[in-house]
Coordinates of C-alpha atoms (C1' of nucleotides) in Angstrom, one line a residue:
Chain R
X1 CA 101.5 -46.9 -112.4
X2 CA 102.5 -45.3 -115.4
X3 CA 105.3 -43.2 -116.1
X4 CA 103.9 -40.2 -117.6
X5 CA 102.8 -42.2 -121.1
X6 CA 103.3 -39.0 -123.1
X7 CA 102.3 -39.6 -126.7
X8 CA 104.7 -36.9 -128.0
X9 CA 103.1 -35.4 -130.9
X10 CA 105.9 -33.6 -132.1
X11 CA 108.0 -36.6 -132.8
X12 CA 104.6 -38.9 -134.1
X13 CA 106.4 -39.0 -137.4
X14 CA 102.8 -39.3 -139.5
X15 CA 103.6 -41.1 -142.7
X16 CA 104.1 -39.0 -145.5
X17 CA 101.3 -39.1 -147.1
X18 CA 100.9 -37.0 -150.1
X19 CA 98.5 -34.3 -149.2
X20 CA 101.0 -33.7 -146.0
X21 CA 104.2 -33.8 -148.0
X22 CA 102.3 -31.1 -150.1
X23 CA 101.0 -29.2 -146.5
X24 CA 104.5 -29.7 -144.8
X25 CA 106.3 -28.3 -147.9
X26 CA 103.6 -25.0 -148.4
X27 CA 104.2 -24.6 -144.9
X28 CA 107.9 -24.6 -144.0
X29 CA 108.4 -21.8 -147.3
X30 CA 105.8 -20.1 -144.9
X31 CA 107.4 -20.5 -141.7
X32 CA 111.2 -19.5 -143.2
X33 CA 109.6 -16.8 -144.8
X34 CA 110.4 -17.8 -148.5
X35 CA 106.8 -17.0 -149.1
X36 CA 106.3 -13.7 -146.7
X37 CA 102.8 -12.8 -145.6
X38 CA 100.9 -11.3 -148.7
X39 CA 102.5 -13.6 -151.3
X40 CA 100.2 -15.6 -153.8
X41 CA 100.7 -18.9 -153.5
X42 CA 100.6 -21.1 -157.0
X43 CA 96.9 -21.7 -158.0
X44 CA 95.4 -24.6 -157.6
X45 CA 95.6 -26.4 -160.8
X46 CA 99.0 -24.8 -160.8
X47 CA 100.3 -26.8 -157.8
X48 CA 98.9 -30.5 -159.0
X49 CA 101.1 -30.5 -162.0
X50 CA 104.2 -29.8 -159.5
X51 CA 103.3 -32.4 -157.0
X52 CA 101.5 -34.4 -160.2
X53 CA 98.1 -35.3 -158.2
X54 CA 94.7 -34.2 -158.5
X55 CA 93.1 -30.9 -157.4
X56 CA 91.0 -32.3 -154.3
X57 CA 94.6 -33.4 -152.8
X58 CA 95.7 -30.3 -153.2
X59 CA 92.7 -28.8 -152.0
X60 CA 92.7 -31.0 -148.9
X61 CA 96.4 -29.7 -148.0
X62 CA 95.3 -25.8 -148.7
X63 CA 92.2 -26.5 -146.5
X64 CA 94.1 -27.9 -143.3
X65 CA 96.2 -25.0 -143.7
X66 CA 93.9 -22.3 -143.9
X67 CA 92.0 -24.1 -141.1
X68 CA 94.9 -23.3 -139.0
X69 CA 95.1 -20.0 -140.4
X70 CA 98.1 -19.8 -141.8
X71 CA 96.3 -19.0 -145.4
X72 CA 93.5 -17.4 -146.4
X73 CA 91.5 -18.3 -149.8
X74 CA 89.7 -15.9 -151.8
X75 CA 87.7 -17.1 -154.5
X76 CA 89.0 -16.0 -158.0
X77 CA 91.6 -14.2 -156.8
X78 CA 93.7 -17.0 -155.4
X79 CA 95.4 -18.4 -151.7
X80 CA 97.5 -16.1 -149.9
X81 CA 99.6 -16.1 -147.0
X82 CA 98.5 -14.2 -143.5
X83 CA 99.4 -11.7 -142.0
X84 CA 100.6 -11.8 -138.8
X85 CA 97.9 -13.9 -137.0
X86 CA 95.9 -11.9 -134.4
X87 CA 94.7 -15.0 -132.9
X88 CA 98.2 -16.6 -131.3
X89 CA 98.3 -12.8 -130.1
X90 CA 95.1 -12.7 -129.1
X91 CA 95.6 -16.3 -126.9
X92 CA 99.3 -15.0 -125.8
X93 CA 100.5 -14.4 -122.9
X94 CA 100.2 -10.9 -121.8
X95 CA 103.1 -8.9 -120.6
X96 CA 102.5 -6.8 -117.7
X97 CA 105.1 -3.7 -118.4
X98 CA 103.6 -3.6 -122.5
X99 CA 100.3 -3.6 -121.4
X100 CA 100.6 -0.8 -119.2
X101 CA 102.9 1.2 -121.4
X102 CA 100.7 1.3 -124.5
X103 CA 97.8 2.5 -122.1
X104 CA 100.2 5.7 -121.6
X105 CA 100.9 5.1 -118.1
X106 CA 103.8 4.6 -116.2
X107 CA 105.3 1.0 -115.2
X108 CA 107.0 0.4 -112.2
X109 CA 108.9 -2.5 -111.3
X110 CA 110.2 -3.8 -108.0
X111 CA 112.0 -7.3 -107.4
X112 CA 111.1 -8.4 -103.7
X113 CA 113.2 -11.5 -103.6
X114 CA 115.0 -14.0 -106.4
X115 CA 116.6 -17.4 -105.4
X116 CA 118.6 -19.8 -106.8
X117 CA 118.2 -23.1 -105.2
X118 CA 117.8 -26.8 -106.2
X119 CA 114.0 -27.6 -106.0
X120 CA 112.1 -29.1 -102.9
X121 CA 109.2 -30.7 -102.8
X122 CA 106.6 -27.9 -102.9
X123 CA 108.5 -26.8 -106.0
X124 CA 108.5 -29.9 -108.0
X125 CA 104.8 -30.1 -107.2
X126 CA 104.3 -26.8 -108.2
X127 CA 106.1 -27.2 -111.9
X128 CA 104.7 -30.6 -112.3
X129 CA 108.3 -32.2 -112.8
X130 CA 109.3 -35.6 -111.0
X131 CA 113.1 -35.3 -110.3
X132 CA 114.3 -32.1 -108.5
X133 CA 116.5 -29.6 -110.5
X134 CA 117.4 -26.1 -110.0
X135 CA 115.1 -23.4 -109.9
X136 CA 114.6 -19.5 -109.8
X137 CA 112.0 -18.3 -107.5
X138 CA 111.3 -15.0 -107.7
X139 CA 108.7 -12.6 -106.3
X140 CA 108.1 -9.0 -107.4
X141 CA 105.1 -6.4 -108.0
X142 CA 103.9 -4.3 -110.8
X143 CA 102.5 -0.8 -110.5
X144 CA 101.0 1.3 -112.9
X145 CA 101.6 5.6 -112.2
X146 CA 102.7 4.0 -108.9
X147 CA 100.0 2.4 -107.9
X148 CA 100.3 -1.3 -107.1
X149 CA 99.5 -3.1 -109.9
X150 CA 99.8 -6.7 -109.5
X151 CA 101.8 -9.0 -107.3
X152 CA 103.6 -11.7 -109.2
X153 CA 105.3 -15.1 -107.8
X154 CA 107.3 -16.4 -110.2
X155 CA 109.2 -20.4 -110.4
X156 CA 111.3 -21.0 -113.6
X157 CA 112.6 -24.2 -114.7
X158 CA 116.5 -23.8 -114.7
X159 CA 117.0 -27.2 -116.2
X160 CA 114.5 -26.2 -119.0
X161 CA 115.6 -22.7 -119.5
X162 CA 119.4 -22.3 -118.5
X163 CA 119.9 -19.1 -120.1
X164 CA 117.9 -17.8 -117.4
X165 CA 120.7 -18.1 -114.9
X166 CA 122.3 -15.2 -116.9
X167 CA 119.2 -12.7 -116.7
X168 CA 119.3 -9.8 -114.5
X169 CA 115.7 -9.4 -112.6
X170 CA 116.2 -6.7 -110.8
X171 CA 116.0 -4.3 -113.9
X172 CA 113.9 -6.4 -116.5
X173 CA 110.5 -8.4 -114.8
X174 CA 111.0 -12.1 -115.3
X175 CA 107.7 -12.2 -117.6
X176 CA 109.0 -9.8 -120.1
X177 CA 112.1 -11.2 -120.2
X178 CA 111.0 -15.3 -120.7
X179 CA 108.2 -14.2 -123.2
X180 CA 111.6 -12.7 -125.4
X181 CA 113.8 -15.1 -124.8
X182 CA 111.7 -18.4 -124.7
X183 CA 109.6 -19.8 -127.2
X184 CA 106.5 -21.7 -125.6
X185 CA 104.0 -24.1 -126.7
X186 CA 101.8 -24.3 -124.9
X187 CA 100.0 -22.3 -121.9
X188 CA 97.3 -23.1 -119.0
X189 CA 96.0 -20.2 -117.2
X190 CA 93.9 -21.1 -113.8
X191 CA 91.8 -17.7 -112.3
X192 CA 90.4 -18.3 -109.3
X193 CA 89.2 -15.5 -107.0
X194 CA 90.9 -15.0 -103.1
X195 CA 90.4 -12.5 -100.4
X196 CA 93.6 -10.8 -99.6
X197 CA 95.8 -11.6 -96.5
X198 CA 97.6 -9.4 -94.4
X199 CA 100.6 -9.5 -96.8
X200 CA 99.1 -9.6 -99.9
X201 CA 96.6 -6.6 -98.9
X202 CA 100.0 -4.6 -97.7
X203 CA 101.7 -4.9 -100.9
X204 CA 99.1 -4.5 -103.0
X205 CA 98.1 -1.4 -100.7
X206 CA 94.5 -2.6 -101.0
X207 CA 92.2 -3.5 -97.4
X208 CA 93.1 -7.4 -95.9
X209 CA 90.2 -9.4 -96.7
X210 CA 89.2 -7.5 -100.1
X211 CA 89.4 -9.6 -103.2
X212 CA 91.6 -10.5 -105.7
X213 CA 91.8 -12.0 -109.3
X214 CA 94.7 -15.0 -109.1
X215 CA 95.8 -16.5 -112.5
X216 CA 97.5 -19.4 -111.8
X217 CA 99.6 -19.6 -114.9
X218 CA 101.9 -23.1 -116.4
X219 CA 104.1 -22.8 -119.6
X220 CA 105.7 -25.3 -121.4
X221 CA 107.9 -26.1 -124.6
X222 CA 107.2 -29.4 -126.1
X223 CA 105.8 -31.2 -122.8
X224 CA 108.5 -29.6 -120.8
X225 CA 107.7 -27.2 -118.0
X226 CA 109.2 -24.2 -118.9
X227 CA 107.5 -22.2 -115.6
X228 CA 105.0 -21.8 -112.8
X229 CA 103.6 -18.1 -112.3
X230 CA 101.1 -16.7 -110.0
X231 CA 99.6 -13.3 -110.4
X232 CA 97.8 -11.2 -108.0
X233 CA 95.6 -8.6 -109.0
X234 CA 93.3 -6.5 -107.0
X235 CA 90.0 -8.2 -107.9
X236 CA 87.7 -4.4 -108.1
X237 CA 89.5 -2.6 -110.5
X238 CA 91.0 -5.1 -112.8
X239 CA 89.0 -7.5 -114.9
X240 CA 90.0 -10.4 -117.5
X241 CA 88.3 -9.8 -120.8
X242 CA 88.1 -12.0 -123.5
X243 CA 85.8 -12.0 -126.4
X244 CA 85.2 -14.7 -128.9
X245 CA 82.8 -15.8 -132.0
X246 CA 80.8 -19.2 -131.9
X247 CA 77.8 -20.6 -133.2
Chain G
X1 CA 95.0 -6.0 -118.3
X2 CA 93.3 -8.3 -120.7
X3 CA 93.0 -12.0 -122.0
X4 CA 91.6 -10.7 -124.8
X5 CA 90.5 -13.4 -127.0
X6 CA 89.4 -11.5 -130.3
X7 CA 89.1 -14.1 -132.9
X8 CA 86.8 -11.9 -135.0
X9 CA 87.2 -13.2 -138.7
X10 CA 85.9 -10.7 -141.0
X11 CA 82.5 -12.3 -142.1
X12 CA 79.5 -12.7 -140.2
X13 CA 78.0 -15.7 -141.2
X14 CA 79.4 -18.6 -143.3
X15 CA 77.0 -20.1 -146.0
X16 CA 75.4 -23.2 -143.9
X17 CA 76.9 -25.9 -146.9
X18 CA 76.2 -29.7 -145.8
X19 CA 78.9 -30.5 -144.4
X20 CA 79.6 -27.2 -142.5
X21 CA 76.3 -28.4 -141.2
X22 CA 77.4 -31.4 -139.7
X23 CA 80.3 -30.3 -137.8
X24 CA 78.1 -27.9 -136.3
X25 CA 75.5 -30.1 -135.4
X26 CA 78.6 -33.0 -133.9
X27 CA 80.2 -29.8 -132.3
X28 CA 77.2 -28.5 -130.4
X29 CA 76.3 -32.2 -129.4
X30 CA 80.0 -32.5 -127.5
X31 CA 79.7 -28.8 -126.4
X32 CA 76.9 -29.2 -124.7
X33 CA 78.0 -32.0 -123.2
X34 CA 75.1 -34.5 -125.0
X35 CA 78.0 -36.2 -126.1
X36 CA 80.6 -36.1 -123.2
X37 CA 84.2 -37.1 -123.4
X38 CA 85.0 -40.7 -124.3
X39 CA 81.6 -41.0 -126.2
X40 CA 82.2 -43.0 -129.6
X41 CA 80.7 -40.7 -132.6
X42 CA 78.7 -42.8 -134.8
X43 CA 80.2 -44.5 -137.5
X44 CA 80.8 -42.4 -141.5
X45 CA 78.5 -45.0 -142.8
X46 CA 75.7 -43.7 -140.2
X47 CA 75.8 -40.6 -140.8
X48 CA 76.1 -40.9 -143.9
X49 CA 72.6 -41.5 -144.1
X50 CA 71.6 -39.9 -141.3
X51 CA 72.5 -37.0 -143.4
X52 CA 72.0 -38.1 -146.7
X53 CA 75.2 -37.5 -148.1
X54 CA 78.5 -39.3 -149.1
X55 CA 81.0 -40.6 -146.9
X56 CA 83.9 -37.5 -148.5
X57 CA 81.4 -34.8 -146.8
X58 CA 81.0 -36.5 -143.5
X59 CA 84.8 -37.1 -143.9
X60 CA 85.0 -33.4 -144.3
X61 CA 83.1 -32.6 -141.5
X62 CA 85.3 -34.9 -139.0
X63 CA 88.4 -33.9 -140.2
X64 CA 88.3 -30.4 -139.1
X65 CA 86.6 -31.4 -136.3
X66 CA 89.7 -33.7 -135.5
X67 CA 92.3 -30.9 -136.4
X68 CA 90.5 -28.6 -133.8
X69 CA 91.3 -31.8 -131.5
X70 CA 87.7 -31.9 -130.6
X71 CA 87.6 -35.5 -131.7
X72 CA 89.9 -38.4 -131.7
X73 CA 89.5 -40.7 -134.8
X74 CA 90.8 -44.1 -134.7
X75 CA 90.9 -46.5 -137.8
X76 CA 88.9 -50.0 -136.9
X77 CA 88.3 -48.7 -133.5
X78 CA 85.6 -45.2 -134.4
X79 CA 85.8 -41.8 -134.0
X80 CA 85.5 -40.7 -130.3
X81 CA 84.8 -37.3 -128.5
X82 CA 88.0 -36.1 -126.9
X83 CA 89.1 -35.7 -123.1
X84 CA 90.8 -33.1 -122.8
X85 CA 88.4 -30.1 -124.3
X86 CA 90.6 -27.1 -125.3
X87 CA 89.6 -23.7 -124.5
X88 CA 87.0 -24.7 -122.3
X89 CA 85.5 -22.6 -120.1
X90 CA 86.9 -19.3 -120.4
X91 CA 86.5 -19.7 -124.3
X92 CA 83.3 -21.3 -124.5
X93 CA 80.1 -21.0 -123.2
X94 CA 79.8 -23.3 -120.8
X95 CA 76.1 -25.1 -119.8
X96 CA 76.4 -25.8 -116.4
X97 CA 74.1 -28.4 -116.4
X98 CA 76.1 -30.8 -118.5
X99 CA 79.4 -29.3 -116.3
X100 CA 77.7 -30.9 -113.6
X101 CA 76.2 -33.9 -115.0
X102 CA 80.0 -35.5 -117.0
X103 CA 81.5 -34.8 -114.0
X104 CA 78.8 -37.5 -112.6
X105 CA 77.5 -35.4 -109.8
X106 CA 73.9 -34.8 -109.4
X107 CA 72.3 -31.5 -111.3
X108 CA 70.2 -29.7 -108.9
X109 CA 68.4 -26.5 -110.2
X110 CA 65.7 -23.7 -108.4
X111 CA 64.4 -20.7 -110.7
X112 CA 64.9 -18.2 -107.9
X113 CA 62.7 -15.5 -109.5
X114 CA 61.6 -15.0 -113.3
X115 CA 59.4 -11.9 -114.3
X116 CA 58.8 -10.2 -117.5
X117 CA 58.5 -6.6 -117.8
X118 CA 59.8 -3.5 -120.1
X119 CA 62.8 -3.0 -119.9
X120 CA 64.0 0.4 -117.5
X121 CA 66.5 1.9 -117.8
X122 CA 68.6 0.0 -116.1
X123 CA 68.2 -3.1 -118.0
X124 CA 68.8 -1.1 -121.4
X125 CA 72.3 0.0 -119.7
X126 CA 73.0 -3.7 -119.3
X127 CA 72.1 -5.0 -122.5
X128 CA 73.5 -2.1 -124.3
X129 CA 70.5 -0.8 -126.1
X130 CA 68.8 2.0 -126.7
X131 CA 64.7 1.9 -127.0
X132 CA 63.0 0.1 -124.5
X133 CA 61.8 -3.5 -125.3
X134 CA 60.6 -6.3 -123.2
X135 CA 63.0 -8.8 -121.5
X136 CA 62.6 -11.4 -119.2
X137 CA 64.6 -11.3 -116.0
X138 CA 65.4 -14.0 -114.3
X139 CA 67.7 -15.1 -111.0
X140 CA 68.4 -18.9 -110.2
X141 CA 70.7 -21.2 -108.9
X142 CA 72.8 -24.6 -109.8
X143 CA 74.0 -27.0 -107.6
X144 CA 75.8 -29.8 -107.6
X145 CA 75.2 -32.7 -105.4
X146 CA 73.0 -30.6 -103.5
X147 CA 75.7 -28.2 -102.9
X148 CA 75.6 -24.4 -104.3
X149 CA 77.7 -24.3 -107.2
X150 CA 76.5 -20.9 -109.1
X151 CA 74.0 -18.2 -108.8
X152 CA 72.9 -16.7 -112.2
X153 CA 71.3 -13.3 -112.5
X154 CA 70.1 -12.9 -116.4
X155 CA 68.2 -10.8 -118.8
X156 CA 66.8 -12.1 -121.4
X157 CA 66.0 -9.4 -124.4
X158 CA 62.4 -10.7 -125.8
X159 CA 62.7 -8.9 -129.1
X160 CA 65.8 -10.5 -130.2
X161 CA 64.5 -13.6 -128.6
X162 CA 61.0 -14.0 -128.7
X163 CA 61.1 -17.7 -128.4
X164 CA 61.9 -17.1 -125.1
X165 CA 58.2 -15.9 -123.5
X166 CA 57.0 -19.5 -124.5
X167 CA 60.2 -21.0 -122.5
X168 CA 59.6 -22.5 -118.7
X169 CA 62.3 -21.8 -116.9
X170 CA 61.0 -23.1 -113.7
X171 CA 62.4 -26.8 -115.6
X172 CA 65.1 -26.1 -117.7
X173 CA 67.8 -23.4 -117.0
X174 CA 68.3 -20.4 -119.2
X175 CA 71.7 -21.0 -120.0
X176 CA 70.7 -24.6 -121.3
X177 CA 67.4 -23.7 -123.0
X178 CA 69.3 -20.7 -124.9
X179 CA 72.3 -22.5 -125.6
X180 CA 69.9 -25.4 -127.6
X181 CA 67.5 -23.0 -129.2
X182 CA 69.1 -19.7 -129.6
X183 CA 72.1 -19.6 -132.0
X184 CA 74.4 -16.8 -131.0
X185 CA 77.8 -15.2 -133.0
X186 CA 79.9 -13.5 -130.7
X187 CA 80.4 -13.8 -126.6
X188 CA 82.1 -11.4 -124.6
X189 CA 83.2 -12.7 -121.0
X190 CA 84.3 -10.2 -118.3
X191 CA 86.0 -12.0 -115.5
X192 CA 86.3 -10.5 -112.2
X193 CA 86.6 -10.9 -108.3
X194 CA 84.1 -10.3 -105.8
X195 CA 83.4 -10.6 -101.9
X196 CA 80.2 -12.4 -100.9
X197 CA 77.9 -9.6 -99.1
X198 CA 75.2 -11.1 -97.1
X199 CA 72.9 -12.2 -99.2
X200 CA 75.1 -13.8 -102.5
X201 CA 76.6 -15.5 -99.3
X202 CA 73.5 -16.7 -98.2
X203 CA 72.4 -17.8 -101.6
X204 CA 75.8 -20.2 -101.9
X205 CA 75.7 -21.0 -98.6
X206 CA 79.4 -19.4 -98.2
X207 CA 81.1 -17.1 -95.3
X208 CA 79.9 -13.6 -95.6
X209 CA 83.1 -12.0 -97.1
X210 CA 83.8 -14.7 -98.7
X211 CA 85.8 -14.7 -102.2
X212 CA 83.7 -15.1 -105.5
X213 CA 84.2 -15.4 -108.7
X214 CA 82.1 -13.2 -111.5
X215 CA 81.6 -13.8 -114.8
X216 CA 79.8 -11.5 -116.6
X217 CA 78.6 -12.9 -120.1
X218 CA 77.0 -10.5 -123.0
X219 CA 75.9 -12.5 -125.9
X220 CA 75.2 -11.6 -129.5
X221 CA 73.7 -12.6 -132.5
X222 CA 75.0 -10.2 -135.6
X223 CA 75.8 -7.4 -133.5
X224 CA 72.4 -8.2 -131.8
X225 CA 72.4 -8.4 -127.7
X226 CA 70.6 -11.8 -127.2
X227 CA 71.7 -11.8 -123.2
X228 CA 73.7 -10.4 -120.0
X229 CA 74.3 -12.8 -117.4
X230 CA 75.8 -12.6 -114.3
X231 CA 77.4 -15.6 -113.0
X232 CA 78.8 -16.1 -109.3
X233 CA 81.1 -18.7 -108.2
X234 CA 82.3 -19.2 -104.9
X235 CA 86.1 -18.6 -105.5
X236 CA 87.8 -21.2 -103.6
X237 CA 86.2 -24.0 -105.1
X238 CA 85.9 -22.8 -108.7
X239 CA 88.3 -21.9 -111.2
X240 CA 88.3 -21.1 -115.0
X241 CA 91.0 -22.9 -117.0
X242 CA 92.0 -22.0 -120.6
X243 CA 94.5 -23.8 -121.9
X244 CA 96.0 -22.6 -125.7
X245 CA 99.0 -23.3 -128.0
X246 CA 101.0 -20.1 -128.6
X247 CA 104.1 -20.2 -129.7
Chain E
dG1 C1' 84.6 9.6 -167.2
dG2 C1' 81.6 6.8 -164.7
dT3 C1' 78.8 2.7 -164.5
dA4 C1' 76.1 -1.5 -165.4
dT5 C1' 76.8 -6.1 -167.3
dC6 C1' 78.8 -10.3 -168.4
dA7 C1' 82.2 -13.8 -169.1
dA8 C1' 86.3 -15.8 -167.2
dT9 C1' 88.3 -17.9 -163.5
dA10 C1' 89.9 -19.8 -158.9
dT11 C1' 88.1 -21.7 -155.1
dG12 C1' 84.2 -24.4 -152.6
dT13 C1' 81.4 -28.3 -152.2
dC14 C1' 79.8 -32.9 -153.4
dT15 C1' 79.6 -37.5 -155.5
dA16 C1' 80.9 -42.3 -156.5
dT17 C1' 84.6 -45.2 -156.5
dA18 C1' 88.9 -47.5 -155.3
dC19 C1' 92.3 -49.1 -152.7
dA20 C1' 95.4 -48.6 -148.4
dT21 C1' 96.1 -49.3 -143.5
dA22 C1' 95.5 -49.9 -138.8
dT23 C1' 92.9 -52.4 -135.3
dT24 C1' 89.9 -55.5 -133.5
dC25 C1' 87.7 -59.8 -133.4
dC26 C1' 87.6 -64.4 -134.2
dT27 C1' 89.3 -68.8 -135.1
dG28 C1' 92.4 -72.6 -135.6
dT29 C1' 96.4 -74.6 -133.8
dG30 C1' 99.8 -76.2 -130.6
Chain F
dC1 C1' 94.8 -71.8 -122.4
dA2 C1' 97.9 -69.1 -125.0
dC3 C1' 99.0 -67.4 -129.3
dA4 C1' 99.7 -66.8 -134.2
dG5 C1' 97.3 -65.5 -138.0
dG6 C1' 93.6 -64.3 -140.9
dA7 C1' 89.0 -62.0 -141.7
dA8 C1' 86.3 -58.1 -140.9
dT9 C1' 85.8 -53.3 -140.6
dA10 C1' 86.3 -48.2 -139.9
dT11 C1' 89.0 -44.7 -141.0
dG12 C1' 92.7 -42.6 -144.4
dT13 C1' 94.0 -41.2 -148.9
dA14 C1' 93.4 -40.4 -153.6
dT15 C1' 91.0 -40.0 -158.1
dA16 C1' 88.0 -37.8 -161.9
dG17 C1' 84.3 -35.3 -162.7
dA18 C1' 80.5 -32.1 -161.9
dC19 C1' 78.3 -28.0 -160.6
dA20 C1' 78.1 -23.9 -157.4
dT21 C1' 79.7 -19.3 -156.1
dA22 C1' 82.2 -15.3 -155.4
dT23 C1' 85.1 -12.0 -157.5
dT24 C1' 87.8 -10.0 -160.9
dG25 C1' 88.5 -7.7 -165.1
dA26 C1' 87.0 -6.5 -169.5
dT27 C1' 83.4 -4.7 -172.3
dA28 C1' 79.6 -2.0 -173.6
dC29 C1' 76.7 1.7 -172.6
dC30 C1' 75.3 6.2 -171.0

DNA sequence: GGTATCAATATGTCTATACATATTCCTGTG
DNA sequence: CACAGGAATATGTATAGACATATTGATACC
């Protein structure tokens, strides 16, 4: 029986090597901006007389971070900074309203039911937390031109995200507002096909017993559940897309 | 809606160096599932000569192969193929065969029907070209433990593949045989929900109205088509899980 | 002005070597 | 047998040097 032997990562305090002091340091005047997207960063030779080593430990740092893609290295011309990554954009989590906005149609937005209670069972399960807290459960639905759009079913952390408490659902939809408001780490999406039951197939104005995409998303900051979300599209004329290189 | 996962980085095909090499050849291995989870890598000094190189450029290669998280290195101990495999199957392409077989259940496959033929014109609608070629069509299904677990409807296009005529896929499964001798550069997955009619029902040995989920897979090589697939699931006991860091 | 050519240059890969460090394995001791 | 401690070992970091390669920028030529 373990307790939940998390190895936090975050808080693995590597030793500070030299080639990671140098990849820390290139990367926090990234991350504050002190070196905005677009900026040169020193050549090569240039940064081993500042951090006095040799060019294959600065290489190794400038490697690791353009692995991650927070650089890019062109030959002759030098190591820059990225743009704006498409790729965290790409693997973020979508928001309903902005998706169906930039297609030019109209979003509507109706909140079904919101609760505030401290969490039972089925909820604890359902975030994947041991000892019960509170919790918002809310369930609302998307349309698009008014047309049913998907069905969402929504359980939010209030221990993990108090500010929540202070949001008003009825006007914004709980997915735009956490994806403002809350910085996440990390993200699981489950998708899993269902036929529709009686209620599902009545607000989604679709037949009972036609089918339906389900993602079965789980957020969280740092190891910490942040919230539970399941989203209920009808499965004929909606499809996930993703595309992807390999090799 | 869409997941899309667009991770297209400018250039088509990086310069095959040594040791670019190498973490190809380790990454297919785990990808595949030839080395599964928990499977120790074999030591630098190994393949060091398996390769013929220096212990720096297999370094190299496991380095970035542990900063993907793909592997787990561990001083004294080895270098080890990693559990939890990020991405996985709504970012990869999976080969069912070695889903089946690390899981420890039995691989069971039957080549349904494979014929070769030109293609009509409904074939050149699905692989999204425009003069008639050959391809090989081919329907089959996997099971796992003697139980249905997929039913795979494919077309093969012969003139970007011409391996593929000297291929028997009464033995080995498309997906696997393509996935070990065909290298491919970009994969688009279109994920969708479906109701078993009568005979997909049949084939999985599922209620007729049944939920199922589709993936429908078009693979290139440089802008090439290689292959459509269509792959059924029955939806209740499958799902797809993609699990990314976002931030 | 436009264009082909070439040298300069910054990154990319690779080697051989050295020592550091974390773990495992083994062995001697109580 | 339990345990402390040392030897063995695989990875981790770092060096200097060498050559490769892509791209820029300047130069010469038409």
């Amino acid at each position: 029986m373990s307790l939940s032997v998390d190895r936090d990562k975050f808080q693995a305090a590597d030793k500070p090597t030299l080639y990671k002091q140098i990849r820390l340091d290139i990367e926090r005047r990234i991350l504050t901006g002190e070196w905005p997207p677009g900026h040169r960063i020193p050549f090569e030779h240039q940064l081993m007389t500042r951090y006095g080593c040799s060019r294959m430990t600065v290489s190794k740092a400038l490697s690791e971070l353009a692995q991650a893609d927070l650089i890019e290295r062109r030959r002759r011309a030098g190591t820059f900074v990225r743009r704006p990554k498409f790729l965290s954009a790409v693997l973020t989590i979508p928001d309903i309203r902005a998706e169906i906005t930039t297609l030019g149609r109209s979003y509507g937005y109706q909140l079904i039911q919101c609760s505030r209670r401290a969490a039972n069972a089925a909820d604890r399960a359902r975030l994947g937390v041991q000892k019960a807290g509170k919790v918002i459960a809310i369930s609302c639905r998307h349309s698009a031109d008014g047309v049913p759009f998907a069905i969402e079913d929504r359980l939010i952390d209030l221990d993990a995200v108090p500010e929540a408490a202070t949001a008003d659902f009825a006007i914004e939809p709980p997915g735009t507002w956490l994806l403002h408001h809350v910085p996440w780490t990390e993200a699981e999406h489950s998708i899993s096909a269902i036929v529709a039951d009686s209620q599902t197939a009545a607000a989604l104005d679709i037949a009972s017993g036609a089918p339906c995409l389900v993602i079965d998303r789980h957020t969280w900051r740092s190891a910490r559940t942040l919230t539970a979300v399941r989203l209920v599209y009808p499965g004929e004329s909606h499809k996930l897309v993703a595309r992807f290189k390999g090799g």
